[in-house]
Coordinates of C-alpha atoms in Angstrom, one line a residue:
Chain A
M1 CA -31.5 2.3 2.5
A2 CA -32.1 -0.2 5.0
Q3 CA -31.4 0.5 8.7
A4 CA -28.8 -1.3 10.1
A5 CA -31.4 -2.8 12.5
A6 CA -33.5 -4.2 10.0
H7 CA -32.3 -6.7 7.9
P8 CA -35.0 -8.0 5.4
A9 CA -34.8 -11.5 4.2
P10 CA -33.2 -11.8 0.6
T11 CA -36.0 -13.1 -1.9
G12 CA -36.0 -16.8 -1.9
Q13 CA -33.0 -17.1 0.4
T14 CA -33.1 -17.9 4.4
T15 CA -30.8 -16.2 6.1
S16 CA -31.6 -18.2 9.6
R17 CA -28.9 -20.3 10.3
P18 CA -26.9 -21.9 13.0
A19 CA -23.7 -20.3 14.4
T20 CA -21.6 -23.0 13.5
S21 CA -23.0 -23.6 10.1
G22 CA -20.5 -23.4 7.0
P23 CA -20.9 -22.1 3.4
A24 CA -21.3 -26.0 2.7
T25 CA -24.3 -26.6 4.7
L26 CA -26.5 -23.4 3.4
A27 CA -28.6 -22.2 0.8
R28 CA -26.0 -19.9 -0.8
A29 CA -27.2 -15.9 -0.7
A30 CA -26.4 -14.7 -4.2
V31 CA -24.3 -12.0 -4.8
G32 CA -26.3 -8.6 -4.6
E33 CA -28.7 -10.4 -2.3
S34 CA -26.4 -11.2 1.0
E35 CA -26.7 -9.4 3.7
F36 CA -23.2 -8.2 3.0
D37 CA -24.6 -6.6 0.0
R38 CA -27.4 -5.1 2.1
D39 CA -25.2 -3.8 4.8
T40 CA -22.7 -2.0 2.2
A41 CA -25.6 -0.7 0.0
V42 CA -25.5 3.1 -0.6
V43 CA -27.9 5.9 -2.0
R44 CA -26.7 8.4 -4.2
R45 CA -27.7 12.0 -2.8
E46 CA -26.3 13.8 -5.6
E47 CA -23.5 13.3 -8.2
G48 CA -20.7 12.0 -6.0
V49 CA -22.1 12.5 -2.7
Y50 CA -23.6 9.0 -1.1
D51 CA -25.5 8.3 2.2
A52 CA -25.1 5.0 3.9
E53 CA -26.1 3.5 7.1
L54 CA -23.0 1.5 9.1
S55 CA -24.6 -1.7 10.2
A56 CA -24.2 -2.7 13.7
G57 CA -23.8 -6.0 12.4
W58 CA -20.1 -5.8 11.3
T59 CA -18.3 -4.5 14.6
I60 CA -15.7 -6.1 16.6
I61 CA -16.9 -5.1 20.4
H62 CA -17.9 -1.3 19.6
A63 CA -15.7 -0.7 16.4
V64 CA -17.1 -1.2 12.8
N65 CA -14.8 -3.5 11.4
G66 CA -12.4 -1.9 8.9
G67 CA -12.7 -4.5 6.0
Y68 CA -16.4 -4.0 6.0
L69 CA -15.8 -0.3 5.6
L70 CA -13.5 -0.8 2.8
A71 CA -16.2 -3.0 0.9
L72 CA -18.5 -0.2 1.5
L73 CA -16.0 2.6 0.2
G74 CA -15.3 0.2 -2.7
R75 CA -18.7 -0.1 -3.6
V76 CA -19.4 3.7 -3.6
L77 CA -16.0 4.0 -5.9
G78 CA -17.4 1.9 -8.3
D79 CA -20.4 3.6 -8.8
A80 CA -18.5 6.6 -9.1
L81 CA -15.8 5.7 -11.3
P82 CA -16.0 4.7 -15.0
H83 CA -14.5 1.2 -14.2
P84 CA -16.3 -1.0 -11.9
D85 CA -13.4 -2.7 -10.0
P86 CA -11.0 -2.1 -7.6
F87 CA -7.4 -2.7 -8.5
S88 CA -5.6 -0.8 -5.9
V89 CA -7.2 0.6 -2.8
T90 CA -5.3 2.5 0.1
A91 CA -7.4 3.3 3.1
H92 CA -6.2 5.7 5.7
Y93 CA -8.1 5.3 9.0
L94 CA -8.6 8.7 10.8
T95 CA -11.2 8.0 13.6
A96 CA -13.2 5.4 14.8
S97 CA -16.3 4.5 12.8
V98 CA -19.2 3.8 14.9
P99 CA -22.8 2.0 13.8
G100 CA -25.4 4.8 12.1
P101 CA -25.5 7.1 9.6
A102 CA -22.5 8.2 7.1
V103 CA -22.0 10.4 4.0
I104 CA -19.2 9.4 1.2
R105 CA -18.0 12.5 -0.8
T106 CA -16.3 11.2 -3.9
E107 CA -13.7 12.8 -6.3
V108 CA -12.7 11.7 -9.8
V109 CA -9.0 12.3 -9.6
R110 CA -8.6 11.0 -13.2
A111 CA -10.4 9.1 -15.7
G112 CA -8.5 7.0 -18.1
R113 CA -9.1 4.7 -21.1
T114 CA -7.9 1.1 -18.9
L115 CA -7.9 2.7 -15.3
S116 CA -9.5 5.5 -13.5
T117 CA -8.3 6.7 -10.1
G118 CA -10.8 8.3 -7.3
Q119 CA -11.1 9.3 -3.5
A120 CA -13.6 8.6 -1.3
T121 CA -14.1 10.1 2.3
L122 CA -16.6 8.8 4.9
Y123 CA -17.9 10.8 7.4
Q124 CA -20.1 10.8 10.2
Y125 CA -22.0 13.2 12.5
A126 CA -20.7 15.0 15.6
E127 CA -23.7 16.0 18.0
D128 CA -23.7 19.2 16.6
G129 CA -24.4 18.0 13.2
S130 CA -20.8 18.7 11.9
E131 CA -19.2 16.0 9.5
V132 CA -16.5 14.0 11.2
A133 CA -13.8 12.4 8.8
R134 CA -13.5 8.5 9.5
I135 CA -12.0 7.3 6.5
R136 CA -10.3 8.4 3.3
V137 CA -9.7 6.5 0.4
L138 CA -7.5 6.9 -2.8
A139 CA -8.1 4.0 -5.2
T140 CA -7.3 3.1 -8.7
Y141 CA -10.3 0.9 -10.6
G142 CA -10.0 -1.0 -13.7
D143 CA -12.1 -3.9 -15.3
L144 CA -11.2 -7.0 -14.2
D145 CA -12.7 -9.1 -16.9
A146 CA -10.6 -6.8 -19.7
V147 CA -7.1 -8.1 -18.0
T148 CA -5.3 -10.9 -20.0
D149 CA -5.3 -14.6 -19.0
E150 CA -1.4 -14.6 -18.6
V151 CA -0.3 -15.7 -15.6
R152 CA 3.6 -16.1 -14.5
T153 CA 3.3 -16.3 -10.8
T154 CA 5.9 -18.2 -8.5
A155 CA 3.3 -17.7 -5.6
L156 CA 2.1 -20.6 -4.3
P157 CA -1.3 -21.2 -2.1
P158 CA -0.6 -21.2 1.6
A159 CA -0.7 -24.7 3.4
I160 CA -4.0 -24.6 4.8
P161 CA -5.6 -27.8 6.1
P162 CA -9.0 -28.5 4.4
L163 CA -12.0 -26.6 5.9
D164 CA -13.3 -29.4 8.0
Q165 CA -10.0 -29.5 10.0
C166 CA -9.9 -25.9 10.5
L167 CA -11.5 -24.1 13.4
G168 CA -14.4 -21.9 13.8
T169 CA -13.5 -18.6 15.4
E170 CA -15.8 -19.1 18.3
A171 CA -12.6 -20.9 19.5
G172 CA -11.6 -17.4 20.6
G173 CA -14.9 -16.3 22.1
D174 CA -12.9 -15.5 25.7
V175 CA -10.0 -13.8 23.8
I176 CA -11.9 -10.8 22.3
P177 CA -14.3 -9.9 25.0
G178 CA -17.5 -8.4 24.2
S179 CA -20.0 -8.3 21.4
S180 CA -18.2 -9.0 18.2
A181 CA -21.5 -9.0 15.9
I182 CA -19.0 -9.7 12.9
T183 CA -18.2 -13.1 13.7
E184 CA -21.8 -14.2 13.2
R185 CA -21.5 -13.1 9.5
L186 CA -18.9 -14.6 8.8
D187 CA -17.7 -18.2 8.2
I188 CA -14.1 -17.9 8.8
R189 CA -12.4 -21.4 9.9
L190 CA -8.7 -20.8 11.3
D191 CA -5.7 -23.3 10.5
P192 CA -5.2 -25.2 13.7
A193 CA -1.2 -24.3 13.7
T194 CA -2.4 -20.4 14.2
V195 CA -5.3 -20.7 16.9
G196 CA -2.5 -21.0 19.8
W197 CA -3.6 -17.7 21.3
A198 CA -7.1 -18.7 21.5
L199 CA -5.6 -21.5 23.9
G200 CA -3.4 -19.4 26.0
K201 CA -0.4 -21.0 24.0
P202 CA 0.5 -18.1 21.1
S203 CA 3.2 -19.6 18.7
G204 CA 5.2 -16.8 18.8
K205 CA 5.1 -16.6 14.8
G206 CA 3.5 -13.4 13.0
E207 CA 1.1 -15.7 11.4
M208 CA -2.5 -15.9 10.7
R209 CA -4.6 -18.2 8.3
G210 CA -7.9 -19.5 7.6
W211 CA -10.8 -20.1 5.3
F212 CA -13.1 -17.4 4.4
G213 CA -16.4 -17.0 3.6
L214 CA -19.4 -15.1 4.1
A215 CA -21.9 -17.0 6.7
D216 CA -24.7 -16.9 4.4
G217 CA -22.6 -18.5 1.9
R218 CA -22.7 -15.6 -0.8
D219 CA -19.7 -16.1 -3.3
P220 CA -16.9 -13.9 -3.2
D221 CA -16.4 -11.0 -5.3
P222 CA -13.5 -8.2 -5.6
L223 CA -15.9 -6.3 -2.9
S224 CA -15.8 -9.2 -0.5
V225 CA -11.9 -9.6 -1.0
L226 CA -11.8 -6.3 0.2
L227 CA -13.3 -7.5 3.7
A228 CA -11.6 -10.7 3.5
V229 CA -7.9 -9.0 4.0
D230 CA -9.0 -7.5 7.6
A231 CA -11.6 -10.1 8.8
L232 CA -8.9 -12.6 10.3
P233 CA -7.9 -12.0 14.0
P234 CA -4.7 -10.0 14.3
T235 CA -1.2 -11.9 14.0
S236 CA -0.6 -10.1 17.1
F237 CA -2.5 -12.8 18.9
E238 CA -0.1 -15.3 17.9
L239 CA 2.8 -12.8 19.0
G240 CA 1.1 -13.0 22.5
L241 CA -0.5 -9.4 22.5
K242 CA -3.9 -9.1 23.5
G243 CA -5.8 -6.0 22.7
W244 CA -6.7 -3.8 19.8
T245 CA -4.5 -3.4 16.7
P246 CA -5.9 -0.4 15.0
T247 CA -5.0 -0.1 11.5
V248 CA -3.5 3.2 10.4
E249 CA -3.4 2.2 6.6
L250 CA -4.4 -0.3 4.5
T251 CA -3.5 -1.2 0.8
V252 CA -5.0 -4.2 -1.3
H253 CA -4.4 -4.9 -4.9
V254 CA -7.1 -7.3 -6.4
R255 CA -5.4 -9.0 -9.1
C256 CA -8.2 -11.1 -10.6
R257 CA -12.4 -12.0 -10.0
P258 CA -12.2 -14.8 -7.4
A259 CA -13.8 -18.1 -8.2
P260 CA -16.7 -19.2 -6.4
G261 CA -16.1 -21.0 -3.4
P262 CA -14.1 -20.4 0.0
L263 CA -11.2 -18.2 -0.3
R264 CA -8.0 -18.9 1.9
V265 CA -6.2 -15.7 3.5
A266 CA -2.4 -16.4 4.8
I267 CA -1.2 -13.0 6.8
T268 CA 2.1 -12.5 7.9
T269 CA 4.1 -10.1 10.1
R270 CA 7.4 -10.0 10.1
N271 CA 8.3 -6.7 12.0
L272 CA 6.8 -5.8 14.9
A273 CA 9.1 -2.5 16.1
G274 CA 8.7 0.6 17.5
G275 CA 5.1 0.4 18.4
F276 CA 3.8 -0.5 15.0
L277 CA 3.4 -3.7 12.9
E278 CA 2.9 -4.5 9.5
E279 CA 0.0 -6.9 8.4
D280 CA 0.6 -8.8 4.8
A281 CA -2.2 -10.8 3.5
E282 CA -2.7 -12.9 0.5
V283 CA -6.0 -14.3 -0.5
W284 CA -6.5 -17.3 -2.7
D285 CA -9.5 -18.5 -4.3
S286 CA -10.7 -22.1 -4.8
A287 CA -9.3 -22.0 -8.4
D288 CA -5.7 -21.8 -6.6
R289 CA -5.2 -18.2 -7.8
L290 CA -3.6 -15.5 -5.9
V291 CA -6.6 -13.1 -6.2
A292 CA -5.6 -10.0 -3.6
Q293 CA -2.3 -9.1 -1.6
S294 CA -2.9 -6.4 0.7
R295 CA -0.5 -4.7 3.6
Q296 CA -1.5 -2.5 6.6
L297 CA 0.4 -0.6 8.8
A298 CA -1.4 -0.9 12.3
R299 CA -0.3 0.2 16.2
A300 CA 0.9 -2.7 18.1
P301 CA -1.3 -3.8 20.9
R302 CA 0.5 -2.4 24.1
G303 CA -0.4 -6.0 26.0
Chain B
M1 CA 14.2 27.5 -6.5
A2 CA 16.9 26.3 -8.4
Q3 CA 16.3 25.4 -12.0
A4 CA 16.9 21.7 -13.0
A5 CA 19.6 22.9 -15.3
A6 CA 21.6 24.6 -12.7
H7 CA 23.0 22.7 -9.7
P8 CA 25.0 25.3 -7.8
A9 CA 28.2 23.1 -5.9
P10 CA 27.1 22.9 -2.2
T11 CA 28.7 25.0 0.2
G12 CA 32.1 23.3 1.3
Q13 CA 31.5 20.0 -0.9
T14 CA 32.5 19.1 -4.1
T15 CA 30.1 17.4 -6.7
S16 CA 32.5 16.5 -9.3
R17 CA 32.9 12.7 -9.0
P18 CA 33.9 9.8 -11.6
A19 CA 30.9 7.7 -12.8
T20 CA 31.9 4.8 -11.3
S21 CA 32.8 6.3 -7.7
G22 CA 31.1 5.0 -4.3
P23 CA 29.9 6.6 -1.3
A24 CA 33.4 5.8 0.4
T25 CA 35.2 7.3 -2.3
L26 CA 33.9 10.9 -1.5
A27 CA 33.5 13.5 0.4
R28 CA 30.1 13.1 1.5
A29 CA 27.6 15.8 0.9
A30 CA 25.5 16.7 3.8
V31 CA 22.1 15.5 4.3
G32 CA 20.2 19.1 3.5
E33 CA 23.1 20.1 1.0
S34 CA 23.0 17.4 -1.6
E35 CA 21.8 17.4 -5.1
F36 CA 18.7 15.4 -3.9
D37 CA 18.2 18.3 -1.5
R38 CA 18.2 20.9 -3.7
D39 CA 16.1 19.2 -6.4
T40 CA 13.5 17.9 -4.0
A41 CA 13.2 21.7 -2.8
V42 CA 10.0 23.3 -3.2
V43 CA 9.0 27.0 -2.4
R44 CA 5.5 27.5 -0.6
R45 CA 3.5 29.9 -2.6
E46 CA 0.7 30.4 -0.1
E47 CA -0.5 28.0 2.6
G48 CA -0.9 24.4 1.6
V49 CA 0.6 25.2 -2.0
Y50 CA 4.1 24.7 -3.3
D51 CA 5.8 25.4 -6.1
A52 CA 8.5 22.9 -7.8
E53 CA 11.0 22.5 -10.6
L54 CA 11.2 18.7 -11.6
S55 CA 14.7 18.5 -12.3
A56 CA 15.8 16.7 -15.5
G57 CA 18.7 15.3 -13.4
W58 CA 16.3 12.0 -12.2
T59 CA 14.9 10.8 -15.7
I60 CA 15.0 7.5 -17.1
I61 CA 15.0 8.2 -20.8
H62 CA 12.7 10.9 -20.9
A63 CA 10.3 10.1 -17.6
V64 CA 11.0 11.7 -14.2
N65 CA 11.5 8.7 -11.9
G66 CA 8.2 7.9 -9.5
G67 CA 10.8 7.6 -6.5
Y68 CA 12.3 10.9 -7.2
L69 CA 8.8 12.4 -7.3
L70 CA 7.7 10.7 -4.0
A71 CA 10.4 12.1 -2.4
L72 CA 9.7 15.5 -3.5
L73 CA 6.1 15.1 -2.4
G74 CA 7.4 13.6 0.9
R75 CA 9.2 16.7 1.4
V76 CA 6.1 19.0 0.7
L77 CA 3.9 16.9 3.5
G78 CA 6.4 17.2 6.0
D79 CA 5.9 20.7 5.5
A80 CA 2.4 21.0 5.3
L81 CA 1.4 18.4 8.1
P82 CA 2.4 19.0 11.7
H83 CA 4.6 15.9 11.9
P84 CA 8.0 15.5 10.2
D85 CA 8.2 12.1 9.2
P86 CA 6.7 9.8 6.7
F87 CA 5.1 6.4 8.3
S88 CA 2.8 5.8 5.3
V89 CA 2.8 6.9 1.9
T90 CA 0.6 5.6 -1.0
A91 CA 0.9 7.5 -4.6
H92 CA -1.0 6.8 -7.5
Y93 CA 0.7 7.6 -10.6
L94 CA -1.7 9.4 -12.8
T95 CA 0.2 10.8 -16.1
A96 CA 4.0 10.7 -16.9
S97 CA 6.1 13.7 -15.1
V98 CA 8.3 15.5 -17.2
P99 CA 11.3 18.0 -16.3
G100 CA 10.0 21.6 -15.6
P101 CA 7.8 23.5 -13.4
A102 CA 5.2 21.7 -11.1
V103 CA 2.5 23.0 -8.4
I104 CA 1.6 20.8 -5.6
R105 CA -1.8 21.5 -3.6
T106 CA -2.2 19.7 -0.4
E107 CA -4.7 19.0 2.1
V108 CA -4.8 18.3 6.0
V109 CA -6.9 15.3 6.1
R110 CA -6.5 15.1 10.0
A111 CA -4.1 16.4 12.4
G112 CA -3.9 13.8 15.4
R113 CA -1.7 14.0 18.4
T114 CA 0.8 11.5 17.3
L115 CA 0.1 10.6 13.7
S116 CA -1.6 13.5 10.9
T117 CA -3.3 12.3 7.3
G118 CA -2.5 14.4 4.5
Q119 CA -2.6 14.2 0.5
A120 CA -1.0 16.5 -2.1
T121 CA -1.3 16.3 -5.8
L122 CA 1.2 17.4 -8.1
Y123 CA 0.4 19.2 -11.3
Q124 CA 2.4 20.4 -14.4
Y125 CA 1.1 23.1 -17.0
A126 CA -0.7 22.0 -20.3
E127 CA 0.4 24.1 -23.2
D128 CA -2.9 26.5 -22.7
G129 CA -1.7 26.9 -19.0
S130 CA -4.2 24.5 -17.3
E131 CA -3.3 22.1 -14.8
V132 CA -2.6 18.7 -15.6
A133 CA -2.9 16.1 -12.5
R134 CA 0.2 13.8 -12.5
I135 CA 0.2 12.5 -9.0
R136 CA -1.7 12.0 -6.2
V137 CA -0.2 11.0 -2.5
L138 CA -2.3 10.2 0.7
A139 CA 0.1 9.9 3.7
T140 CA 0.1 9.5 7.3
Y141 CA 3.1 11.4 9.1
G142 CA 4.3 10.7 12.6
D143 CA 7.7 11.4 14.2
L144 CA 10.4 8.4 13.9
D145 CA 12.0 10.0 17.0
A146 CA 9.3 9.8 19.0
V147 CA 8.7 5.8 18.3
T148 CA 9.6 3.0 20.9
D149 CA 12.8 1.3 20.6
E150 CA 11.1 -2.0 21.0
V151 CA 11.9 -4.3 18.0
R152 CA 10.5 -7.8 17.7
T153 CA 11.2 -8.7 14.4
T154 CA 11.8 -12.1 12.4
A155 CA 12.5 -10.3 9.3
L156 CA 16.3 -10.9 8.2
P157 CA 18.3 -8.7 5.9
P158 CA 18.5 -9.9 2.4
A159 CA 21.9 -12.1 1.5
I160 CA 23.6 -9.5 -0.9
P161 CA 27.5 -9.7 -1.2
P162 CA 29.8 -7.0 0.3
L163 CA 29.6 -3.7 -1.7
D164 CA 32.8 -4.0 -3.6
Q165 CA 31.5 -7.3 -4.8
C166 CA 28.4 -5.5 -6.7
L167 CA 28.1 -4.2 -10.0
G168 CA 27.4 -0.7 -10.8
T169 CA 24.1 0.0 -13.2
E170 CA 26.5 0.9 -15.9
A171 CA 26.5 -2.5 -16.7
G172 CA 22.9 -2.6 -18.0
G173 CA 23.5 0.7 -20.2
D174 CA 22.7 -1.2 -23.2
V175 CA 19.4 -2.5 -21.7
I176 CA 18.2 0.7 -21.1
P177 CA 18.5 2.7 -24.4
G178 CA 18.3 6.3 -24.0
S179 CA 19.3 9.0 -21.7
S180 CA 19.3 7.7 -18.0
A181 CA 20.6 10.7 -15.9
I182 CA 19.2 9.2 -12.7
T183 CA 22.0 6.7 -12.7
E184 CA 24.6 9.6 -12.5
R185 CA 23.0 10.8 -9.3
L186 CA 22.7 7.2 -7.7
D187 CA 25.3 4.9 -6.7
I188 CA 23.5 1.7 -7.0
R189 CA 25.7 -1.7 -6.9
L190 CA 23.3 -4.7 -7.9
D191 CA 24.0 -8.0 -6.5
P192 CA 25.5 -10.5 -9.3
A193 CA 22.8 -13.0 -8.7
T194 CA 20.4 -10.6 -10.2
V195 CA 22.0 -9.0 -13.0
G196 CA 21.8 -11.6 -15.6
W197 CA 19.1 -9.3 -17.7
A198 CA 22.1 -6.9 -18.4
L199 CA 24.3 -9.9 -20.0
G200 CA 21.1 -11.3 -21.8
K201 CA 20.6 -14.3 -19.4
P202 CA 17.8 -12.9 -17.0
S203 CA 17.3 -15.3 -14.0
G204 CA 13.8 -16.1 -14.8
K205 CA 13.5 -15.1 -10.9
G206 CA 11.5 -12.0 -10.2
E207 CA 14.1 -10.6 -7.9
M208 CA 16.7 -7.6 -7.9
R209 CA 19.0 -6.7 -5.3
G210 CA 21.4 -4.7 -4.6
W211 CA 23.4 -1.4 -2.2
F212 CA 22.2 2.2 -2.7
G213 CA 23.5 5.3 -2.1
L214 CA 23.3 8.7 -3.6
A215 CA 26.4 9.4 -5.5
D216 CA 27.7 12.5 -3.6
G217 CA 27.7 10.3 -0.5
R218 CA 24.8 12.2 1.0
D219 CA 23.5 10.0 4.1
P220 CA 20.2 8.3 4.0
D221 CA 17.0 9.6 5.6
P222 CA 13.5 8.9 5.3
L223 CA 12.9 11.1 2.2
S224 CA 16.0 9.6 0.3
V225 CA 14.4 6.1 1.5
L226 CA 11.1 7.1 -0.8
L227 CA 13.5 7.5 -3.7
A228 CA 15.3 4.3 -2.8
V229 CA 12.1 1.9 -3.2
D230 CA 11.6 2.8 -6.8
A231 CA 15.3 3.2 -8.0
L232 CA 16.6 -0.3 -9.0
P233 CA 16.0 -1.9 -12.0
P234 CA 13.1 -3.6 -12.6
T235 CA 12.0 -7.0 -11.6
S236 CA 10.7 -7.6 -14.8
F237 CA 14.4 -7.5 -16.5
E238 CA 15.1 -10.8 -14.4
L239 CA 11.8 -12.4 -15.6
G240 CA 13.2 -11.3 -19.5
L241 CA 10.6 -8.8 -20.0
K242 CA 12.3 -5.4 -21.6
G243 CA 10.8 -2.5 -21.6
W244 CA 8.9 0.3 -19.3
T245 CA 7.0 -1.1 -16.3
P246 CA 4.6 2.2 -15.3
T247 CA 3.8 2.4 -11.7
V248 CA 0.0 2.3 -10.9
E249 CA 0.2 2.7 -7.1
L250 CA 3.0 2.6 -4.7
T251 CA 2.7 2.3 -1.1
V252 CA 5.8 2.7 1.2
H253 CA 6.0 2.4 5.2
V254 CA 9.0 4.0 6.6
R255 CA 9.4 2.1 10.0
C256 CA 12.6 3.5 11.7
R257 CA 14.9 6.5 10.8
P258 CA 18.1 4.9 8.6
A259 CA 21.5 4.9 10.4
P260 CA 23.9 6.4 8.3
G261 CA 25.7 4.3 5.5
P262 CA 24.7 2.4 2.4
L263 CA 21.2 1.0 2.4
R264 CA 20.5 -2.4 1.0
V265 CA 17.2 -2.9 -1.5
A266 CA 15.8 -6.3 -1.9
I267 CA 12.9 -6.1 -4.8
T268 CA 10.5 -9.4 -5.3
T269 CA 7.8 -10.2 -7.7
R270 CA 5.8 -12.9 -6.9
N271 CA 2.9 -12.9 -9.2
L272 CA 3.0 -11.5 -12.6
A273 CA -0.7 -11.8 -13.9
G274 CA -3.5 -10.2 -16.3
G275 CA -0.8 -7.9 -17.3
F276 CA 0.2 -6.4 -14.1
L277 CA 2.8 -7.5 -11.6
E278 CA 3.6 -6.3 -8.0
E279 CA 7.2 -5.2 -7.0
D280 CA 7.7 -5.9 -2.9
A281 CA 10.6 -3.9 -1.5
E282 CA 12.4 -3.9 1.7
V283 CA 15.0 -1.2 2.6
W284 CA 17.6 -2.3 5.3
D285 CA 20.1 0.4 6.8
S286 CA 23.7 0.0 7.7
A287 CA 22.4 -1.1 11.5
D288 CA 20.8 -4.0 9.8
R289 CA 17.5 -2.7 10.6
L290 CA 14.3 -3.0 8.6
V291 CA 14.0 1.1 7.5
A292 CA 11.1 0.5 5.2
Q293 CA 8.6 -1.7 3.4
S294 CA 7.2 -0.8 0.1
R295 CA 4.7 -2.2 -2.7
Q296 CA 3.9 -1.3 -6.0
L297 CA 1.2 -2.3 -8.7
A298 CA 2.9 -1.9 -12.2
R299 CA 1.7 -2.7 -15.5
A300 CA 4.1 -5.6 -16.8
P301 CA 6.0 -5.2 -20.1
R302 CA 4.6 -6.4 -23.2
G303 CA 8.0 -7.2 -24.0

């Protein structure tokens, strides 16, 4: 397993890129050969037990991003369960993960004909070597290639301006102090209507919208969708709140396999109350299909 | 523990009621003394293991209602965890529960200062006595009395006509064939705008709205809220689909302790695709507060 500090260049691809480059300007990393794939890779130690190395490349300040962790656990369950694709994944974030080694212990709860349900818990190691639970995931998997083509949706894609009219997250560099390595690995372009926070003028609306891609141009798949739902700045920034918004629980429904090309992500918070808020995210693909719906419960920043 | 077939009258209360009676016309059953409380009661067999009797009184046709099961499991976790109230509860429905004995095995995943996380799995017994998993729940609990009073919400209560202008579910008796015992235990009054299905004229919109109460007048609490999010007819009826909409996964966030009086529940489906649909529910209390948000992933009926 690759260590977090050593990212070998994928065969036939380049990983060098300017920080402001977009997916359209890059030689694209293929699915399976991207930095995202290497950093979410796991090694099966024995039946149901996997070793992983949480990469420092997906941190916000010092914390490992929750969407990256979800994608890694999603990959584990795709191996441990008889079905390949996440249909419904719920994660409870127990303690803050840090870059370094981790072990994931899984359980097949039920293996059905079209759906199977499993559980995965990610542990890291205390100084005395004991295991500390970081995240517990309960998920139902299926085969997205086996779902019917029927679509009767009333949902409409979010009104996000074209990619070249949206703004890179570097605009918010002074708002998120400290090292945020993850921003180098993502190509996020925010809707100008939801970047007031970066200019000291938050809209007051609980909305965050933007284009989402991986910086090395890798096309989306169900695993990167698990990352996408928790990769934009928190809606609380546009509510005028600074500081950390730690996720308590996050559930994602992946509804179809995403088409190639950048995703659009729209996040809404309607109820900030009692020190908690929800973030509802929709993910749309380049074919204008609703790929995923997610909701998280998070602690509201005190700021 | 009371058997499903024997519901003793609660002390000082009456359970006799006409099928069409509403909460305003009844002597109210107190929280803790209601049929709902008796039928979700469990007996601790040993540390972390609970015995229950799934009541036939909460079935739709032959299946035990998912919201009733969620409430029962919610009661178990409130006993097993150091915190009393469900904040985020996710249930994966594995196999169909039937009235009769069940055992619930729990695990404390993490006990924190303000939140704790636990798991519960409900099993029933196969003919050979082996345990068959019905539902697995992963949940984070806290203390709703300890959350701050701060409310900064943009969510608005659903536009539902006054209770006396809404319609009892008996209107749909011919649409849900067979015995639906649960309708006698609930006092649901549907918004006339979402009962077209019962008259053979579904609206085509994925919406279902109504007032929710327990038929014996018991006031709502966080456990009955877990029931409320899965108690209305499915939105698929208004989409013109008949038949069963089995829940794959259901997550509820309880955001505050409900005020006394009937609840309003509004359910929306935006994406029916690939043989699955989501149901988003909001629960509002008599004080116009957003008490809970839920989302479920369900299989779409074939009809």
